[in-house]
PDB file of C-alpha atoms in Angstrom:
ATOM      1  CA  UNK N 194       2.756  23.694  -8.873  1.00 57.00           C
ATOM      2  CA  UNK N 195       2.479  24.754  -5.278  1.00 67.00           C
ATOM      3  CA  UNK N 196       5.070  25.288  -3.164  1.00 83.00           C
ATOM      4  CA  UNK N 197       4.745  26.142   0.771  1.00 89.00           C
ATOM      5  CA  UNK N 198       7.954  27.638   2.394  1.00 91.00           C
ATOM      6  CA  UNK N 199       8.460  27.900   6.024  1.00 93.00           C
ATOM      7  CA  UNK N 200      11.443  29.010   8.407  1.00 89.00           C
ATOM      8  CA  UNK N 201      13.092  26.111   9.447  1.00 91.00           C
ATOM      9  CA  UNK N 202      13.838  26.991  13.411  1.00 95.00           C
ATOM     10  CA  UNK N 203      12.304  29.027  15.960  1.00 96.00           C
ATOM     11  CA  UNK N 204      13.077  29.278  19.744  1.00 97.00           C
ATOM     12  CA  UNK N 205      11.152  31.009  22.392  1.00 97.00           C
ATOM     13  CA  UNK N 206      10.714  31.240  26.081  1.00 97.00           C
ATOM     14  CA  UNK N 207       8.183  29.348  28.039  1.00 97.00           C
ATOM     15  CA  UNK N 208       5.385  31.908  28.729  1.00 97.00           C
ATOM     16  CA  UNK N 209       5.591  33.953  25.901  1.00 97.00           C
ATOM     17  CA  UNK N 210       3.979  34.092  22.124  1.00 97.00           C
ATOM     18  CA  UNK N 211       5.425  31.551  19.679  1.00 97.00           C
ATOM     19  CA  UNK N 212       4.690  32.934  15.443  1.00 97.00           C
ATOM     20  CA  UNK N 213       5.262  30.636  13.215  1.00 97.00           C
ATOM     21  CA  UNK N 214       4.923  32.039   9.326  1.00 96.00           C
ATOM     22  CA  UNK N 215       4.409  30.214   5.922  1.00 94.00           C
ATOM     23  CA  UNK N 216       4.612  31.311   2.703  1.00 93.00           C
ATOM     24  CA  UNK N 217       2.818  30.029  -0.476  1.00 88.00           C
ATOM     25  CA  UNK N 218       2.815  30.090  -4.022  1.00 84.00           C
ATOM     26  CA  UNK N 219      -0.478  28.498  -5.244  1.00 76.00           C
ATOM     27  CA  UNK N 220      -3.123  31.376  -4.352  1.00 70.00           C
ATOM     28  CA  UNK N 221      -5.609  28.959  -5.614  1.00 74.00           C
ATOM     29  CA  UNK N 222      -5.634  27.237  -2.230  1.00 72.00           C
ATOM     30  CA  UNK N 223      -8.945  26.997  -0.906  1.00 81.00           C
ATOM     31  CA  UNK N 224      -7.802  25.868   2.763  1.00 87.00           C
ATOM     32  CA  UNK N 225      -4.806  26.375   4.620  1.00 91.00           C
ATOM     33  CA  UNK N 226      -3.808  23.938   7.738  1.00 93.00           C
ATOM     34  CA  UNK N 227      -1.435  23.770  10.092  1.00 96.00           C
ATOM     35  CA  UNK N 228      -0.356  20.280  11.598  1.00 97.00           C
ATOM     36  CA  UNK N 229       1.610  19.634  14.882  1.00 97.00           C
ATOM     37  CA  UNK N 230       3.932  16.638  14.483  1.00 95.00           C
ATOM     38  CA  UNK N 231       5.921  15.234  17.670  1.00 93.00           C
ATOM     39  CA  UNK N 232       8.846  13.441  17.948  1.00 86.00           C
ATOM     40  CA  UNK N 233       7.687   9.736  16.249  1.00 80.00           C
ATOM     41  CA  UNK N 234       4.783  10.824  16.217  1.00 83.00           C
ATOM     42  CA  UNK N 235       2.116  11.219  12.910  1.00 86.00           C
ATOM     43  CA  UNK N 236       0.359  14.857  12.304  1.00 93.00           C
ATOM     44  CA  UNK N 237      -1.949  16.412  14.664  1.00 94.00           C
ATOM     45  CA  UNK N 238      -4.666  18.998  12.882  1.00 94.00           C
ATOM     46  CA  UNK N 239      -4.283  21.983  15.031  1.00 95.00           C
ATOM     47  CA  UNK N 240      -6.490  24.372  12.540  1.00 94.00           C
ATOM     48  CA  UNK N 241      -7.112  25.439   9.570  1.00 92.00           C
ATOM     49  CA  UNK N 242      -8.377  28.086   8.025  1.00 92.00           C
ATOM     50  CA  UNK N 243     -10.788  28.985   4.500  1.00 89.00           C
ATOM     51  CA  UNK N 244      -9.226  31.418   2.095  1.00 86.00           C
ATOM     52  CA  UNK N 245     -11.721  33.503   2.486  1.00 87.00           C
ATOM     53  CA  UNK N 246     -11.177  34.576   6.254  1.00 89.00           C
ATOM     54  CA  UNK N 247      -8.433  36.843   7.301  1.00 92.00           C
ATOM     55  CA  UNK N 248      -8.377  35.383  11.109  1.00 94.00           C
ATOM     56  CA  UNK N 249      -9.242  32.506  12.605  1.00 95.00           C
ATOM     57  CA  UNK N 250      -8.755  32.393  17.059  1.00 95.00           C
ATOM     58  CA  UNK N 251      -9.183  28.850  18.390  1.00 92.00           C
ATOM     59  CA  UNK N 252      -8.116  28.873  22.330  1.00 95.00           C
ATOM     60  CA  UNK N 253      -4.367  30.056  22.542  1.00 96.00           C
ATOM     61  CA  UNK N 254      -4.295  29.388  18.342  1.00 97.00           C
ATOM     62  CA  UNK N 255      -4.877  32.259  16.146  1.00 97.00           C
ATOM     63  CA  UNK N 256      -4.400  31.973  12.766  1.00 97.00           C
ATOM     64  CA  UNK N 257      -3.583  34.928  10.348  1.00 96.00           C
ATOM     65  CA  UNK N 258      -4.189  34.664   6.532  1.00 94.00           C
ATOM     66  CA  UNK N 259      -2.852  37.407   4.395  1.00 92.00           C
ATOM     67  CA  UNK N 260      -4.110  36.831   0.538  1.00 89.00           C
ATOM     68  CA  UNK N 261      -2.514  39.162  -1.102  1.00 89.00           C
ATOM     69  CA  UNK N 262       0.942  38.138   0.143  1.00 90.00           C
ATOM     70  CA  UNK N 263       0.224  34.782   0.522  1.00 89.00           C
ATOM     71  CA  UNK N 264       1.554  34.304   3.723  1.00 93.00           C
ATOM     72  CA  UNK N 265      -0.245  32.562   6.233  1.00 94.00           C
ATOM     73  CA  UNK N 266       1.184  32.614  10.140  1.00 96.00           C
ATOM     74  CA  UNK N 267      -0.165  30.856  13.222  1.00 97.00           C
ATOM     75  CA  UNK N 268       0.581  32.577  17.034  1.00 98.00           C
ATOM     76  CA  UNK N 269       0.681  30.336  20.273  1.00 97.00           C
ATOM     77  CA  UNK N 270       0.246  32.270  23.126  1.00 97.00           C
ATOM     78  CA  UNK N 271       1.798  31.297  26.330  1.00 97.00           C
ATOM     79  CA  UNK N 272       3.912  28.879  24.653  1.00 98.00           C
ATOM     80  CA  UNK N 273       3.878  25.792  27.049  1.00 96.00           C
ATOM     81  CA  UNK N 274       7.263  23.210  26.967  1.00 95.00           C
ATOM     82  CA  UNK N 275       4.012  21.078  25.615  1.00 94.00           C
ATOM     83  CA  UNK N 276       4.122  23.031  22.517  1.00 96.00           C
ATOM     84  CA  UNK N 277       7.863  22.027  21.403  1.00 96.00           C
ATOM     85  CA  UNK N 278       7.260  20.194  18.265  1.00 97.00           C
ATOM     86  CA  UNK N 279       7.243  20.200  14.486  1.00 97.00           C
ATOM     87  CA  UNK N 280       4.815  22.886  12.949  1.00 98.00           C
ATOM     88  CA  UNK N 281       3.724  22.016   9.263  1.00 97.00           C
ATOM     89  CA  UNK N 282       1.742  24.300   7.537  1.00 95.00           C
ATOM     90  CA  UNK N 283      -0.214  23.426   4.404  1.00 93.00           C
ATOM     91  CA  UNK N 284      -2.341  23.827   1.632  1.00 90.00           C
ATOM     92  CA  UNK N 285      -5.097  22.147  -0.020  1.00 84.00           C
ATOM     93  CA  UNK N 286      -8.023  22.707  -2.722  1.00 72.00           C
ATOM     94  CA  UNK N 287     -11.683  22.192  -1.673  1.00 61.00           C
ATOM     95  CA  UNK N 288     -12.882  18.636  -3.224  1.00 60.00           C
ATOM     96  CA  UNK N 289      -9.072  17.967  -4.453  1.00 64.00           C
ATOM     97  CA  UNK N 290      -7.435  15.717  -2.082  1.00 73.00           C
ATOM     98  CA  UNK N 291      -3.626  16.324  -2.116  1.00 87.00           C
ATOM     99  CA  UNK N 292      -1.978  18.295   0.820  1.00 91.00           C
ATOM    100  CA  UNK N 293       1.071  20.473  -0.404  1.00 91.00           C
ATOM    101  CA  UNK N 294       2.928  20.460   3.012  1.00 94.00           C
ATOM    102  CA  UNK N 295       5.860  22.534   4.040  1.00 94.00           C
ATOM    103  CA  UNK N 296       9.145  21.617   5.339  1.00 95.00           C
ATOM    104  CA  UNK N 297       8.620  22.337   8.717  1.00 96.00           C
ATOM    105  CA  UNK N 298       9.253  24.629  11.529  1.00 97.00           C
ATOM    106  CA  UNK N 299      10.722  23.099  14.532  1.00 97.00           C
ATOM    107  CA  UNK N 300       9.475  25.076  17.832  1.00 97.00           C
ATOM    108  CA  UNK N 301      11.812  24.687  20.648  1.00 97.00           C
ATOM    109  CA  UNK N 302      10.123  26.271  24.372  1.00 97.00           C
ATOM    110  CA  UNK N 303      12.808  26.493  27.082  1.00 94.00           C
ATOM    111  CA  UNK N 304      12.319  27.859  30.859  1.00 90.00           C
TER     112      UNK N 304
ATOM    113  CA  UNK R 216     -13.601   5.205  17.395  1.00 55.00           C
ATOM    114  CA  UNK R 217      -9.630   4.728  17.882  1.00 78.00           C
ATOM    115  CA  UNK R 218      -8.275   6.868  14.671  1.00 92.00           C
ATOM    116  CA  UNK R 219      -6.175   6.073  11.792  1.00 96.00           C
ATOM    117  CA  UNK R 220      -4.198   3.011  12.782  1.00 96.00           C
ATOM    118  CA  UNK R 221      -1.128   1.531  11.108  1.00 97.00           C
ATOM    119  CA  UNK R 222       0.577  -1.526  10.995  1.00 97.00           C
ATOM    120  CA  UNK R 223       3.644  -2.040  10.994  1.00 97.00           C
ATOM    121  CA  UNK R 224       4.980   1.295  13.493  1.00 96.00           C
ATOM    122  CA  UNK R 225       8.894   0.041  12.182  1.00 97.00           C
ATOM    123  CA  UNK R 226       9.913  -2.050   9.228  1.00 98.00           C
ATOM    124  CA  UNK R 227      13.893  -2.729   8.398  1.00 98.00           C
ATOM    125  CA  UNK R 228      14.423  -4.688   5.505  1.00 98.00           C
ATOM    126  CA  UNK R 229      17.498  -5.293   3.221  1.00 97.00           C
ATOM    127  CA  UNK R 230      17.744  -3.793   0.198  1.00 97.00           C
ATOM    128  CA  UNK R 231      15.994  -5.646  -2.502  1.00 97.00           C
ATOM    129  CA  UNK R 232      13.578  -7.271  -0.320  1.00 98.00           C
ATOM    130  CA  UNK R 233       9.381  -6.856  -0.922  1.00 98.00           C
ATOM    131  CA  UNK R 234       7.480  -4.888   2.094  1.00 98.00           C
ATOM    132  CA  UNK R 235       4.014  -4.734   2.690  1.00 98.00           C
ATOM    133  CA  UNK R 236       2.174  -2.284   5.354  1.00 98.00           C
ATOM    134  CA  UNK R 237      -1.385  -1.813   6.117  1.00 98.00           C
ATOM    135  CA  UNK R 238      -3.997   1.296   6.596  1.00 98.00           C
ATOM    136  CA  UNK R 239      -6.906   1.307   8.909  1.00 97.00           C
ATOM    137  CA  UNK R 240      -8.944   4.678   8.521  1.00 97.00           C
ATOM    138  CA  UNK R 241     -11.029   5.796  10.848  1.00 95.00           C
ATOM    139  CA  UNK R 242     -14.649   3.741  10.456  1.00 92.00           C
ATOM    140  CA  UNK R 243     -16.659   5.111   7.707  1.00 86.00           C
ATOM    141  CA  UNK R 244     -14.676   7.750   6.190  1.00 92.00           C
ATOM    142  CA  UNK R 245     -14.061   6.858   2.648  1.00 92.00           C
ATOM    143  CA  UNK R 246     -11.620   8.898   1.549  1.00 94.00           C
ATOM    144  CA  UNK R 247      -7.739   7.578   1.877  1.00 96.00           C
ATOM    145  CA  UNK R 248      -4.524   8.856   1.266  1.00 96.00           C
ATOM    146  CA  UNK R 249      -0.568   7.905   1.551  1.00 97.00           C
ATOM    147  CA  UNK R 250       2.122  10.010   2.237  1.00 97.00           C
ATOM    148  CA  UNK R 251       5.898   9.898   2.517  1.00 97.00           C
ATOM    149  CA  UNK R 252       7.818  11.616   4.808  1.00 95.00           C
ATOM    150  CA  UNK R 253      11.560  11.660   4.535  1.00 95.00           C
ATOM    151  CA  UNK R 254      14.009  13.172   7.587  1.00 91.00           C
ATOM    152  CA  UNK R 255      13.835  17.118   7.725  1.00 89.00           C
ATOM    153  CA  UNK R 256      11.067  17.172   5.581  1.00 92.00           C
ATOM    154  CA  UNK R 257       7.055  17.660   5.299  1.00 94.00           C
ATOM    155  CA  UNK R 258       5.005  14.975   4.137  1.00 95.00           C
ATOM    156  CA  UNK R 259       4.534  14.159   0.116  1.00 95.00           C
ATOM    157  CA  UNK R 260       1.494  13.003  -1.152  1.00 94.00           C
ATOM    158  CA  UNK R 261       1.419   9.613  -2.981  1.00 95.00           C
ATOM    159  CA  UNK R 262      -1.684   8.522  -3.956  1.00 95.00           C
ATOM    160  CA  UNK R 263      -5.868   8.704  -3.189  1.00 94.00           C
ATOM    161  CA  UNK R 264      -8.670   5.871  -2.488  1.00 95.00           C
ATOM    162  CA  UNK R 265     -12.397   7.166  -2.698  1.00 93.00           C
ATOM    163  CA  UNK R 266     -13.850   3.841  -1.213  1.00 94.00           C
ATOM    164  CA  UNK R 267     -12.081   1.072  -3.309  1.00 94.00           C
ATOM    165  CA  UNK R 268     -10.765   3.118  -6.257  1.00 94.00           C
ATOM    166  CA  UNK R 269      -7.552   4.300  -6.537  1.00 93.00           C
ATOM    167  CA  UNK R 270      -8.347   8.080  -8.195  1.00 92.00           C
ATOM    168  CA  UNK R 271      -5.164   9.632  -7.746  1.00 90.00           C
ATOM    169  CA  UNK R 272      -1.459   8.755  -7.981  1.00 91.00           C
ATOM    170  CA  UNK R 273       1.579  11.308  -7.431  1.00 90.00           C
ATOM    171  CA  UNK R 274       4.644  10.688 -10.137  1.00 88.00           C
ATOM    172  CA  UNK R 275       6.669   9.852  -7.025  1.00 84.00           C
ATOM    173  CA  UNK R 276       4.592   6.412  -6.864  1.00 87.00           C
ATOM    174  CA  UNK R 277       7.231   4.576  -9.495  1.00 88.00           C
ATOM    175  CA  UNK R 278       6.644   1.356 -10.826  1.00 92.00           C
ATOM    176  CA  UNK R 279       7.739  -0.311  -7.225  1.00 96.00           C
ATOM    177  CA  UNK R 280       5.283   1.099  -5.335  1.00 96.00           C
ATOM    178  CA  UNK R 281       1.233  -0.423  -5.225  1.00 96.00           C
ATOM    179  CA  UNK R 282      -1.515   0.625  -2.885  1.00 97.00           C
ATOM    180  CA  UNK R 283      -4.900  -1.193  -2.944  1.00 96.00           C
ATOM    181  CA  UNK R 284      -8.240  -0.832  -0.753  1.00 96.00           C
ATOM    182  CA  UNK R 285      -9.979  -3.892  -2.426  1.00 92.00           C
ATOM    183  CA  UNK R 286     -13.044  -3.248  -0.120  1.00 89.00           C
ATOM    184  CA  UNK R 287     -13.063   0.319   0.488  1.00 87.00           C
ATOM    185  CA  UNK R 288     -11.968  -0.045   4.266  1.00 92.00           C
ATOM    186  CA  UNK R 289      -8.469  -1.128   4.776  1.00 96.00           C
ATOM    187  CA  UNK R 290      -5.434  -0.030   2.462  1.00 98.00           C
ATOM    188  CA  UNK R 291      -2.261  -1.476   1.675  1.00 98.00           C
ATOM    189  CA  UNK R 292       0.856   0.019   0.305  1.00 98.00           C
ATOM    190  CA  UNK R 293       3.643  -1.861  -1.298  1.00 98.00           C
ATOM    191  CA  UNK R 294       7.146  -1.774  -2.076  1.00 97.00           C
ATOM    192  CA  UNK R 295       9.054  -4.180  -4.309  1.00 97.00           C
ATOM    193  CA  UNK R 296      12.865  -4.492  -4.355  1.00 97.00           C
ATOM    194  CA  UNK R 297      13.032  -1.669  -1.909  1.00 97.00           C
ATOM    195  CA  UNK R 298      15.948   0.791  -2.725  1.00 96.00           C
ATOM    196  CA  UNK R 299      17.767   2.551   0.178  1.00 96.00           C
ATOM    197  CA  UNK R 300      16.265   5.907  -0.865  1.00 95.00           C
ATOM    198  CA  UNK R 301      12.839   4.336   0.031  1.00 97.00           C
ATOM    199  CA  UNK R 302      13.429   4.594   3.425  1.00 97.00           C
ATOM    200  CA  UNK R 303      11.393   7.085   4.593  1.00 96.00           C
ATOM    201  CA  UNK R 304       8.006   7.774   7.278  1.00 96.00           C
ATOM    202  CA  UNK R 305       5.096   6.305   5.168  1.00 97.00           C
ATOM    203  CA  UNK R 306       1.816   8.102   6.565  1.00 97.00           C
ATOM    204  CA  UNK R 307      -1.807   7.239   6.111  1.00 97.00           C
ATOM    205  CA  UNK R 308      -5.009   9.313   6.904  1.00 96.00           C
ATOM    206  CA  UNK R 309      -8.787   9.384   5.888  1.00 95.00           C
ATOM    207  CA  UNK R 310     -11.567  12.367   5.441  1.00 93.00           C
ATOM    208  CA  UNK R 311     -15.090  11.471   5.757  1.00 90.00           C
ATOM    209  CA  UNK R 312     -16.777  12.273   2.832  1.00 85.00           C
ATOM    210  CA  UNK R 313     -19.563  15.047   4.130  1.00 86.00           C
ATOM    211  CA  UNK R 314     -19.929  17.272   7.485  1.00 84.00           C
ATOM    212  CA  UNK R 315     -17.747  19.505   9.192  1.00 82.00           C
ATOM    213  CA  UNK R 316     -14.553  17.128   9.026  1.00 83.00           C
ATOM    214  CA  UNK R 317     -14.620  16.961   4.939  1.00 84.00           C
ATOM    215  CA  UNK R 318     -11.838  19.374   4.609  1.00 83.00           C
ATOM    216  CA  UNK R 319     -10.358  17.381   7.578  1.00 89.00           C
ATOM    217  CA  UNK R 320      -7.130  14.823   6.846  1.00 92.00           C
ATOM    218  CA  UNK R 321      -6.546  12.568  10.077  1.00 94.00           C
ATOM    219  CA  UNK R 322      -3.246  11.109  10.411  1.00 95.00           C
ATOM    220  CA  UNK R 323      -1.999   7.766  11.829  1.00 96.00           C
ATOM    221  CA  UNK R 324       0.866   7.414  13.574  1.00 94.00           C
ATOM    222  CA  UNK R 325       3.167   6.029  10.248  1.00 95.00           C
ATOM    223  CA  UNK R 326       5.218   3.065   9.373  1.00 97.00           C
ATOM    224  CA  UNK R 327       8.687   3.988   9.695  1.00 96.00           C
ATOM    225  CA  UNK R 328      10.786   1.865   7.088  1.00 98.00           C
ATOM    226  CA  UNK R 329      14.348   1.540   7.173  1.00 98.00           C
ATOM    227  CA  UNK R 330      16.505  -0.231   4.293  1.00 98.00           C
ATOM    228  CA  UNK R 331      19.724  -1.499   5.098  1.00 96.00           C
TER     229      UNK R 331
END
């Protein structure tokens, strides 16, 4: 089945570009999300992306999808203390309704 | 429109005892789904609603565990004789069923259970 692997820490300074990376197994995933989760919080959709693209830019998100290595990675730029969370990436099948969700990556954004 | 809602946010029970929490998805999206979310790690998929049938369950929903969504809007999941290693984040979110937000899963906030 799928499995979604992501590093489990990352720490950057406020101001500069945060990348977060995921890698998958299933390269039958059709769409690939990532989800902001803060502390007691539930998921927030930040973006997602169709297999088919190779970038997606949303405001300070972009979103990087490379197939072949099935690794997926999503850049903040100007990380904000705002942006300290949990980053979840994740993949799902188009009409099949199960999210395959990875650990986690905690993002920590000090002065 | 307010979101996926849950009820309750925090449930501690003792070990053995029946718990019960509830599902509100965002008005008139039809598709439903649980998750569980255990400390340190992502969320785990338990089972699917398409209006009022249940269409998919994960093997991690034992014998214990029932969700319902007798009329398609609300859902409830629940637990009988609740085992420590049930204690866990139990998340809820809905998809509508065409437009731009199909591919879309919206969270709630979670019921946090805790067994003692």
């Amino acid at each position: 089945g799928e499995d979604v692997e992501q590093s489990l820490f990352l720490s950057v300074r406020e101001g500069d570009s945060s990348v977060i990376n995921c890698t998958y197994t299933d390269s039958s995933s059709t769409y690939l999300y990532w989800y902001k989760q803060e502390p007691g919080a539930g998921l927030q959709l930040l973006t997602y992306i169709f297999s088919n693209m190779d970038m997606k830019q949303d405001q300070r998100l972009t979103v990087l999808l490379n197939k072949k290595d099935k690794h997926l990675s999503l850049r903040i730029a100007d990380t904000q203390t705002g942006d300290s969370a949990i980053y979840f990436c994740a993949g799902g099948l188009s009409g099949y309704n199960k999210l395959i969700f990875g650990a986690g990556t905690r993002l920590a954004v000090h002065p | 429109d307010t979101g996926v809602s849950q009820d309750p946010r925090h449930k501690i029970t003792k070990r053995g005892q029946n718990v019960t929490f509830r599902c509100d998805p965002i008005s008139e999206h039809n598709r439903l789904y649980w998750y569980r979310q255990t400390l340190g790690q992502g969320p785990e998929f338990l089972t699917y609603f398409q209006n009022e049938a249940q269409l998919e369950k994960s093997r991690l929903l034992s014998d214990r565990f029932s969700a319902e969504r007798p009329k398609g809007s609300f859902s409830t999941l629940e637990i009988q004789r609740t085992e420590q290693g049930d204690s866990a984040m139990y998340l809820c979110a809905s998809s509508p069923n065409r437009g731009p937000a199909y591919n879309e899963q919206f969270f709630g906030p979670g019921t946090r259970l805790t067994v003692l």
